[in-house]
């Protein structure tokens, strides 16, 4: 098991993360978990537990009332978080707290555009960087409308990740791969997040179409929830994200999250 990144931040930390995983001939594993579910303290405990299991990075979920890319499991969890009073500012506080508690893996903030606009783009990026975040994933921000966010991220070295779907055209793949920093997020299936029984048979072809246009790291998300799926994803791309399956375990406590994360991580060895 390789050691997590300890001193770098932003795109440099992500590059080191992928290099470290590649040196061990495996893909990077980035769990998703929302701040505030089932409680604020429980969500931090779950993330700390996964960090201790040697995951490579995190997608930190920022709860939002209209999470269009998320399936029912994450929608329900983030609604609970909102009812618990979780705000963007509280999520940034959570990142700062996790850093203070020794979580060193790269952390990307996964949140929607409206809360960022309400907070203020420049202030959000500045405060995310100061808290210890390494990048942003904003599912409803297309690259054509991302100039302000991209500029703010570039000033402090944060990654700005864009998404591609299996239906993306060659022109869309060219645009997104040119604009994304840190990595390119590949959505494995059409629709919203959520664990599936099988990854689609068309996935290798989709990955090959994107790989033909970029040498940036490719990270797969949506539909992965079991060790055999982690192994399958790891053979195709540079990293993968697991969300709904871990969030579902979150209802049973941090130890349940730890156990699933550990099984997914061990599947890569």
mmCIF file of C-alpha atoms in Angstrom:
data_model
loop_
_atom_site.group_PDB
_atom_site.id
_atom_site.type_symbol
_atom_site.label_atom_id
_atom_site.label_comp_id
_atom_site.label_asym_id
_atom_site.label_seq_id
_atom_site.Cartn_x
_atom_site.Cartn_y
_atom_site.Cartn_z
ATOM 1 C CA UNK A 1 0.000 0.000 0.000
ATOM 2 C CA UNK A 2 1.521 3.334 -1.041
ATOM 3 C CA UNK A 3 1.696 6.293 1.331
ATOM 4 C CA UNK A 4 -0.790 9.121 0.802
ATOM 5 C CA UNK A 5 0.390 12.478 -0.499
ATOM 6 C CA UNK A 6 1.429 14.692 2.410
ATOM 7 C CA UNK A 7 2.761 18.050 1.228
ATOM 8 C CA UNK A 8 1.440 18.976 -2.228
ATOM 9 C CA UNK A 9 -1.851 20.695 -3.025
ATOM 10 C CA UNK A 10 -4.105 21.135 -6.022
ATOM 11 C CA UNK A 11 -3.183 19.738 -9.423
ATOM 12 C CA UNK A 12 0.286 18.819 -8.139
ATOM 13 C CA UNK A 13 -1.233 16.667 -5.384
ATOM 14 C CA UNK A 14 -3.527 14.930 -7.861
ATOM 15 C CA UNK A 15 -0.639 14.257 -10.254
ATOM 16 C CA UNK A 16 1.344 12.739 -7.385
ATOM 17 C CA UNK A 17 -1.691 10.648 -6.413
ATOM 18 C CA UNK A 18 -1.985 9.126 -9.887
ATOM 19 C CA UNK A 19 1.776 8.581 -10.122
ATOM 20 C CA UNK A 20 1.738 6.814 -6.767
ATOM 21 C CA UNK A 21 -1.073 4.483 -7.784
ATOM 22 C CA UNK A 22 0.535 3.800 -11.161
ATOM 23 C CA UNK A 23 3.824 2.937 -9.457
ATOM 24 C CA UNK A 24 1.909 0.147 -7.711
ATOM 25 C CA UNK A 25 0.309 -0.924 -11.010
ATOM 26 C CA UNK A 26 -3.206 -0.045 -9.999
ATOM 27 C CA UNK A 27 -5.864 2.627 -10.399
ATOM 28 C CA UNK A 28 -6.525 5.324 -7.797
ATOM 29 C CA UNK A 29 -9.608 4.901 -5.588
ATOM 30 C CA UNK A 30 -11.491 8.085 -4.705
ATOM 31 C CA UNK A 31 -14.536 7.559 -2.462
ATOM 32 C CA UNK A 32 -17.378 10.077 -2.455
ATOM 33 C CA UNK A 33 -19.004 11.016 0.837
ATOM 34 C CA UNK A 34 -21.273 13.986 1.629
ATOM 35 C CA UNK A 35 -20.598 16.255 4.580
ATOM 36 C CA UNK A 36 -23.416 16.135 7.119
ATOM 37 C CA UNK A 37 -24.734 12.602 6.606
ATOM 38 C CA UNK A 38 -26.036 11.036 8.737
ATOM 39 C CA UNK A 39 -24.627 13.780 10.988
ATOM 40 C CA UNK A 40 -21.742 16.216 10.607
ATOM 41 C CA UNK A 41 -19.557 14.301 13.061
ATOM 42 C CA UNK A 42 -20.457 10.928 11.522
ATOM 43 C CA UNK A 43 -19.522 12.102 8.021
ATOM 44 C CA UNK A 44 -16.088 13.218 9.190
ATOM 45 C CA UNK A 45 -15.630 9.926 11.031
ATOM 46 C CA UNK A 46 -16.487 7.991 7.849
ATOM 47 C CA UNK A 47 -13.967 9.982 5.789
ATOM 48 C CA UNK A 48 -11.259 9.558 8.426
ATOM 49 C CA UNK A 49 -11.956 5.815 8.539
ATOM 50 C CA UNK A 50 -11.568 5.525 4.756
ATOM 51 C CA UNK A 51 -8.383 7.606 4.852
ATOM 52 C CA UNK A 52 -6.941 5.158 7.360
ATOM 53 C CA UNK A 53 -7.665 2.310 4.912
ATOM 54 C CA UNK A 54 -5.337 3.887 2.324
ATOM 55 C CA UNK A 55 -7.784 5.230 -0.243
ATOM 56 C CA UNK A 56 -6.064 7.583 -2.663
ATOM 57 C CA UNK A 57 -8.275 10.679 -2.605
ATOM 58 C CA UNK A 58 -11.773 11.935 -1.864
ATOM 59 C CA UNK A 59 -14.740 13.479 -3.591
ATOM 60 C CA UNK A 60 -16.271 15.549 -0.790
ATOM 61 C CA UNK A 61 -19.996 16.054 -1.364
ATOM 62 C CA UNK A 62 -21.506 19.483 -0.699
ATOM 63 C CA UNK A 63 -25.270 19.035 -0.124
ATOM 64 C CA UNK A 64 -27.602 20.913 -2.475
ATOM 65 C CA UNK A 65 -31.395 21.000 -2.768
ATOM 66 C CA UNK A 66 -31.477 20.142 -6.497
ATOM 67 C CA UNK A 67 -28.727 17.560 -7.105
ATOM 68 C CA UNK A 68 -29.537 16.747 -10.737
ATOM 69 C CA UNK A 69 -26.662 14.292 -11.275
ATOM 70 C CA UNK A 70 -27.328 12.266 -8.139
ATOM 71 C CA UNK A 71 -29.500 9.187 -7.755
ATOM 72 C CA UNK A 72 -31.935 8.429 -4.938
ATOM 73 C CA UNK A 73 -29.360 7.250 -2.378
ATOM 74 C CA UNK A 74 -27.250 10.410 -2.516
ATOM 75 C CA UNK A 75 -30.310 12.636 -2.932
ATOM 76 C CA UNK A 76 -31.784 11.241 0.275
ATOM 77 C CA UNK A 77 -28.477 11.553 2.144
ATOM 78 C CA UNK A 78 -27.835 15.135 1.086
ATOM 79 C CA UNK A 79 -31.407 16.064 2.023
ATOM 80 C CA UNK A 80 -30.702 14.753 5.519
ATOM 81 C CA UNK A 81 -27.508 16.803 5.555
ATOM 82 C CA UNK A 82 -29.398 19.950 4.569
ATOM 83 C CA UNK A 83 -31.924 19.280 7.324
ATOM 84 C CA UNK A 84 -28.935 19.001 9.668
ATOM 85 C CA UNK A 85 -28.070 22.587 8.771
ATOM 86 C CA UNK A 86 -25.105 21.867 6.523
ATOM 87 C CA UNK A 87 -23.978 24.835 4.414
ATOM 88 C CA UNK A 88 -21.121 25.465 2.002
ATOM 89 C CA UNK A 89 -19.245 27.227 4.770
ATOM 90 C CA UNK A 90 -19.692 24.214 7.074
ATOM 91 C CA UNK A 91 -18.339 21.936 4.325
ATOM 92 C CA UNK A 92 -15.229 24.085 3.985
ATOM 93 C CA UNK A 93 -14.871 23.916 7.749
ATOM 94 C CA UNK A 94 -15.085 20.128 7.459
ATOM 95 C CA UNK A 95 -12.195 20.026 4.983
ATOM 96 C CA UNK A 96 -10.126 22.206 7.292
ATOM 97 C CA UNK A 97 -10.955 19.935 10.234
ATOM 98 C CA UNK A 98 -10.077 16.782 8.290
ATOM 99 C CA UNK A 99 -6.698 18.277 7.386
ATOM 100 C CA UNK A 100 -6.107 19.181 11.026
ATOM 101 C CA UNK A 101 -6.927 15.590 12.000
ATOM 102 C CA UNK A 102 -4.286 14.273 9.601
ATOM 103 C CA UNK A 103 -6.232 13.341 6.455
ATOM 104 C CA UNK A 104 -3.608 13.936 3.740
ATOM 105 C CA UNK A 105 -5.194 12.480 0.620
ATOM 106 C CA UNK A 106 -6.300 14.927 -2.110
ATOM 107 C CA UNK A 107 -9.849 16.218 -1.634
ATOM 108 C CA UNK A 108 -12.060 17.476 -4.455
ATOM 109 C CA UNK A 109 -15.212 19.395 -3.581
ATOM 110 C CA UNK A 110 -18.181 17.991 -5.507
ATOM 111 C CA UNK A 111 -20.943 20.591 -5.530
ATOM 112 C CA UNK A 112 -23.374 22.372 -7.826
ATOM 113 C CA UNK A 113 -23.029 25.797 -9.362
ATOM 114 C CA UNK A 114 -25.785 27.772 -7.604
ATOM 115 C CA UNK A 115 -24.272 27.522 -4.107
ATOM 116 C CA UNK A 116 -20.900 28.558 -5.557
ATOM 117 C CA UNK A 117 -22.455 31.611 -7.222
ATOM 118 C CA UNK A 118 -24.279 32.490 -3.999
ATOM 119 C CA UNK A 119 -21.030 32.219 -2.025
ATOM 120 C CA UNK A 120 -19.083 34.120 -4.696
ATOM 121 C CA UNK A 121 -16.804 32.355 -7.165
ATOM 122 C CA UNK A 122 -13.557 34.040 -6.167
ATOM 123 C CA UNK A 123 -14.306 33.706 -2.455
ATOM 124 C CA UNK A 124 -15.331 30.054 -2.811
ATOM 125 C CA UNK A 125 -12.159 29.056 -4.622
ATOM 126 C CA UNK A 126 -10.009 31.112 -2.243
ATOM 127 C CA UNK A 127 -11.620 29.586 0.847
ATOM 128 C CA UNK A 128 -11.565 26.060 -0.607
ATOM 129 C CA UNK A 129 -7.842 26.401 -1.230
ATOM 130 C CA UNK A 130 -7.249 27.841 2.237
ATOM 131 C CA UNK A 131 -9.206 24.970 3.823
ATOM 132 C CA UNK A 132 -6.991 22.425 2.081
ATOM 133 C CA UNK A 133 -9.053 21.309 -0.914
ATOM 134 C CA UNK A 134 -7.317 20.276 -4.125
ATOM 135 C CA UNK A 135 -9.956 20.760 -6.781
ATOM 136 C CA UNK A 136 -13.575 21.206 -7.776
ATOM 137 C CA UNK A 137 -16.105 18.972 -9.528
ATOM 138 C CA UNK A 138 -19.176 20.967 -10.622
ATOM 139 C CA UNK A 139 -21.498 18.672 -12.609
ATOM 140 C CA UNK A 140 -23.763 21.430 -13.920
ATOM 141 C CA UNK A 141 -20.923 23.696 -15.065
ATOM 142 C CA UNK A 142 -20.124 23.124 -18.757
ATOM 143 C CA UNK A 143 -16.675 24.217 -19.956
ATOM 144 C CA UNK A 144 -18.248 26.849 -22.253
ATOM 145 C CA UNK A 145 -19.493 28.717 -19.147
ATOM 146 C CA UNK A 146 -16.590 28.009 -16.819
ATOM 147 C CA UNK A 147 -14.231 30.895 -17.576
ATOM 148 C CA UNK A 148 -14.640 32.635 -14.210
ATOM 149 C CA UNK A 149 -14.340 29.458 -12.138
ATOM 150 C CA UNK A 150 -11.452 28.203 -14.249
ATOM 151 C CA UNK A 151 -9.565 31.474 -13.891
ATOM 152 C CA UNK A 152 -10.050 31.487 -10.116
ATOM 153 C CA UNK A 153 -8.830 27.878 -9.847
ATOM 154 C CA UNK A 154 -5.778 28.549 -11.997
ATOM 155 C CA UNK A 155 -4.728 31.414 -9.716
ATOM 156 C CA UNK A 156 -4.330 29.069 -6.741
ATOM 157 C CA UNK A 157 -3.558 25.828 -8.568
ATOM 158 C CA UNK A 158 -6.814 23.983 -7.877
ATOM 159 C CA UNK A 159 -8.001 21.380 -10.374
ATOM 160 C CA UNK A 160 -11.282 21.921 -12.218
ATOM 161 C CA UNK A 161 -12.731 18.612 -13.373
ATOM 162 C CA UNK A 162 -15.269 18.305 -16.200
ATOM 163 C CA UNK A 163 -17.440 15.313 -17.058
ATOM 164 C CA UNK A 164 -17.969 13.253 -20.202
ATOM 165 C CA UNK A 165 -20.807 10.809 -20.869
ATOM 166 C CA UNK A 166 -20.954 7.765 -23.180
ATOM 167 C CA UNK A 167 -23.017 9.863 -25.594
ATOM 168 C CA UNK A 168 -20.416 12.651 -25.835
ATOM 169 C CA UNK A 169 -19.433 13.467 -29.403
ATOM 170 C CA UNK A 170 -15.850 13.591 -30.605
ATOM 171 C CA UNK A 171 -16.037 17.400 -30.601
ATOM 172 C CA UNK A 172 -17.288 17.371 -27.000
ATOM 173 C CA UNK A 173 -14.516 15.012 -25.938
ATOM 174 C CA UNK A 174 -11.961 17.337 -27.557
ATOM 175 C CA UNK A 175 -13.351 20.364 -25.709
ATOM 176 C CA UNK A 176 -13.633 18.730 -22.283
ATOM 177 C CA UNK A 177 -10.243 17.022 -22.385
ATOM 178 C CA UNK A 178 -8.622 20.323 -23.350
ATOM 179 C CA UNK A 179 -10.296 22.262 -20.519
ATOM 180 C CA UNK A 180 -10.191 19.763 -17.622
ATOM 181 C CA UNK A 181 -7.361 19.930 -15.107
ATOM 182 C CA UNK A 182 -6.467 17.211 -12.610
ATOM 183 C CA UNK A 183 -8.357 14.514 -14.475
ATOM 184 C CA UNK A 184 -11.310 13.891 -16.771
ATOM 185 C CA UNK A 185 -14.403 12.382 -15.126
ATOM 186 C CA UNK A 186 -16.036 9.670 -17.231
ATOM 187 C CA UNK A 187 -19.657 8.868 -16.412
ATOM 188 C CA UNK A 188 -19.997 5.128 -17.003
ATOM 189 C CA UNK A 189 -23.743 5.113 -17.684
ATOM 190 C CA UNK A 190 -26.441 7.535 -18.722
ATOM 191 C CA UNK A 191 -28.624 8.785 -15.877
ATOM 192 C CA UNK A 192 -27.803 9.578 -12.288
ATOM 193 C CA UNK A 193 -25.398 8.182 -9.702
ATOM 194 C CA UNK A 194 -26.099 4.820 -8.087
ATOM 195 C CA UNK A 195 -24.606 1.344 -7.871
ATOM 196 C CA UNK A 196 -25.483 -1.036 -10.737
ATOM 197 C CA UNK A 197 -25.308 -4.818 -11.047
ATOM 198 C CA UNK A 198 -22.952 -4.623 -14.027
ATOM 199 C CA UNK A 199 -20.812 -2.061 -15.759
ATOM 200 C CA UNK A 200 -21.905 -1.557 -19.383
ATOM 201 C CA UNK A 201 -20.301 -3.682 -22.106
ATOM 202 C CA UNK A 202 -19.767 -0.525 -24.158
ATOM 203 C CA UNK A 203 -17.510 0.998 -21.497
ATOM 204 C CA UNK A 204 -14.143 -0.052 -23.036
ATOM 205 C CA UNK A 205 -15.114 1.580 -26.321
ATOM 206 C CA UNK A 206 -16.093 4.813 -24.554
ATOM 207 C CA UNK A 207 -12.813 4.893 -22.627
ATOM 208 C CA UNK A 208 -10.865 4.243 -25.848
ATOM 209 C CA UNK A 209 -12.597 7.161 -27.610
ATOM 210 C CA UNK A 210 -11.565 9.526 -24.818
ATOM 211 C CA UNK A 211 -8.073 8.072 -24.458
ATOM 212 C CA UNK A 212 -7.485 8.672 -28.167
ATOM 213 C CA UNK A 213 -7.763 12.410 -27.524
ATOM 214 C CA UNK A 214 -5.867 12.926 -24.262
ATOM 215 C CA UNK A 215 -3.147 11.610 -22.010
ATOM 216 C CA UNK A 216 -4.704 13.247 -18.930
ATOM 217 C CA UNK A 217 -5.795 10.816 -16.185
ATOM 218 C CA UNK A 218 -9.266 9.337 -16.706
ATOM 219 C CA UNK A 219 -11.466 8.639 -13.673
ATOM 220 C CA UNK A 220 -14.628 6.565 -13.903
ATOM 221 C CA UNK A 221 -17.722 7.178 -11.810
ATOM 222 C CA UNK A 222 -21.401 6.143 -11.552
ATOM 223 C CA UNK A 223 -22.375 2.497 -11.101
ATOM 224 C CA UNK A 224 -19.369 1.108 -9.199
ATOM 225 C CA UNK A 225 -20.068 -0.436 -5.818
ATOM 226 C CA UNK A 226 -18.492 -3.893 -5.577
ATOM 227 C CA UNK A 227 -14.888 -5.191 -5.509
ATOM 228 C CA UNK A 228 -15.204 -6.960 -8.870
ATOM 229 C CA UNK A 229 -16.425 -3.730 -10.432
ATOM 230 C CA UNK A 230 -13.488 -1.875 -8.864
ATOM 231 C CA UNK A 231 -11.101 -4.374 -10.452
ATOM 232 C CA UNK A 232 -12.852 -4.011 -13.809
ATOM 233 C CA UNK A 233 -12.698 -0.218 -13.649
ATOM 234 C CA UNK A 234 -9.072 -0.343 -12.584
ATOM 235 C CA UNK A 235 -8.145 -2.229 -15.738
ATOM 236 C CA UNK A 236 -9.626 0.498 -17.944
ATOM 237 C CA UNK A 237 -8.850 3.869 -16.361
ATOM 238 C CA UNK A 238 -6.485 5.697 -14.014
ATOM 239 C CA UNK A 239 -8.962 6.014 -11.169
ATOM 240 C CA UNK A 240 -12.545 5.426 -10.098
ATOM 241 C CA UNK A 241 -15.095 6.941 -7.748
ATOM 242 C CA UNK A 242 -17.558 5.066 -5.554
ATOM 243 C CA UNK A 243 -20.407 7.030 -4.015
ATOM 244 C CA UNK A 244 -23.854 5.552 -3.486
ATOM 245 C CA UNK A 245 -22.674 2.185 -2.133
ATOM 246 C CA UNK A 246 -20.546 3.920 0.530
ATOM 247 C CA UNK A 247 -23.263 6.423 1.386
ATOM 248 C CA UNK A 248 -25.706 3.540 1.864
ATOM 249 C CA UNK A 249 -23.281 2.006 4.380
ATOM 250 C CA UNK A 250 -23.042 5.386 6.069
ATOM 251 C CA UNK A 251 -26.456 4.814 7.601
ATOM 252 C CA UNK A 252 -24.860 1.983 9.636
ATOM 253 C CA UNK A 253 -21.911 4.005 10.890
ATOM 254 C CA UNK A 254 -18.285 4.745 10.060
ATOM 255 C CA UNK A 255 -17.152 1.159 10.608
ATOM 256 C CA UNK A 256 -19.535 -0.083 7.909
ATOM 257 C CA UNK A 257 -18.149 2.551 5.522
ATOM 258 C CA UNK A 258 -14.623 1.547 6.450
ATOM 259 C CA UNK A 259 -15.341 -2.134 5.763
ATOM 260 C CA UNK A 260 -16.686 -1.517 2.245
ATOM 261 C CA UNK A 261 -13.909 0.956 1.405
ATOM 262 C CA UNK A 262 -11.316 -1.555 2.585
ATOM 263 C CA UNK A 263 -12.778 -4.304 0.390
ATOM 264 C CA UNK A 264 -12.790 -1.996 -2.644
ATOM 265 C CA UNK A 265 -9.220 -0.887 -1.951
ATOM 266 C CA UNK A 266 -7.956 -4.461 -1.479
ATOM 267 C CA UNK A 267 -9.532 -5.456 -4.777
ATOM 268 C CA UNK A 268 -6.880 -3.355 -6.527
ATOM 269 C CA UNK A 269 -3.865 -5.191 -5.048
#
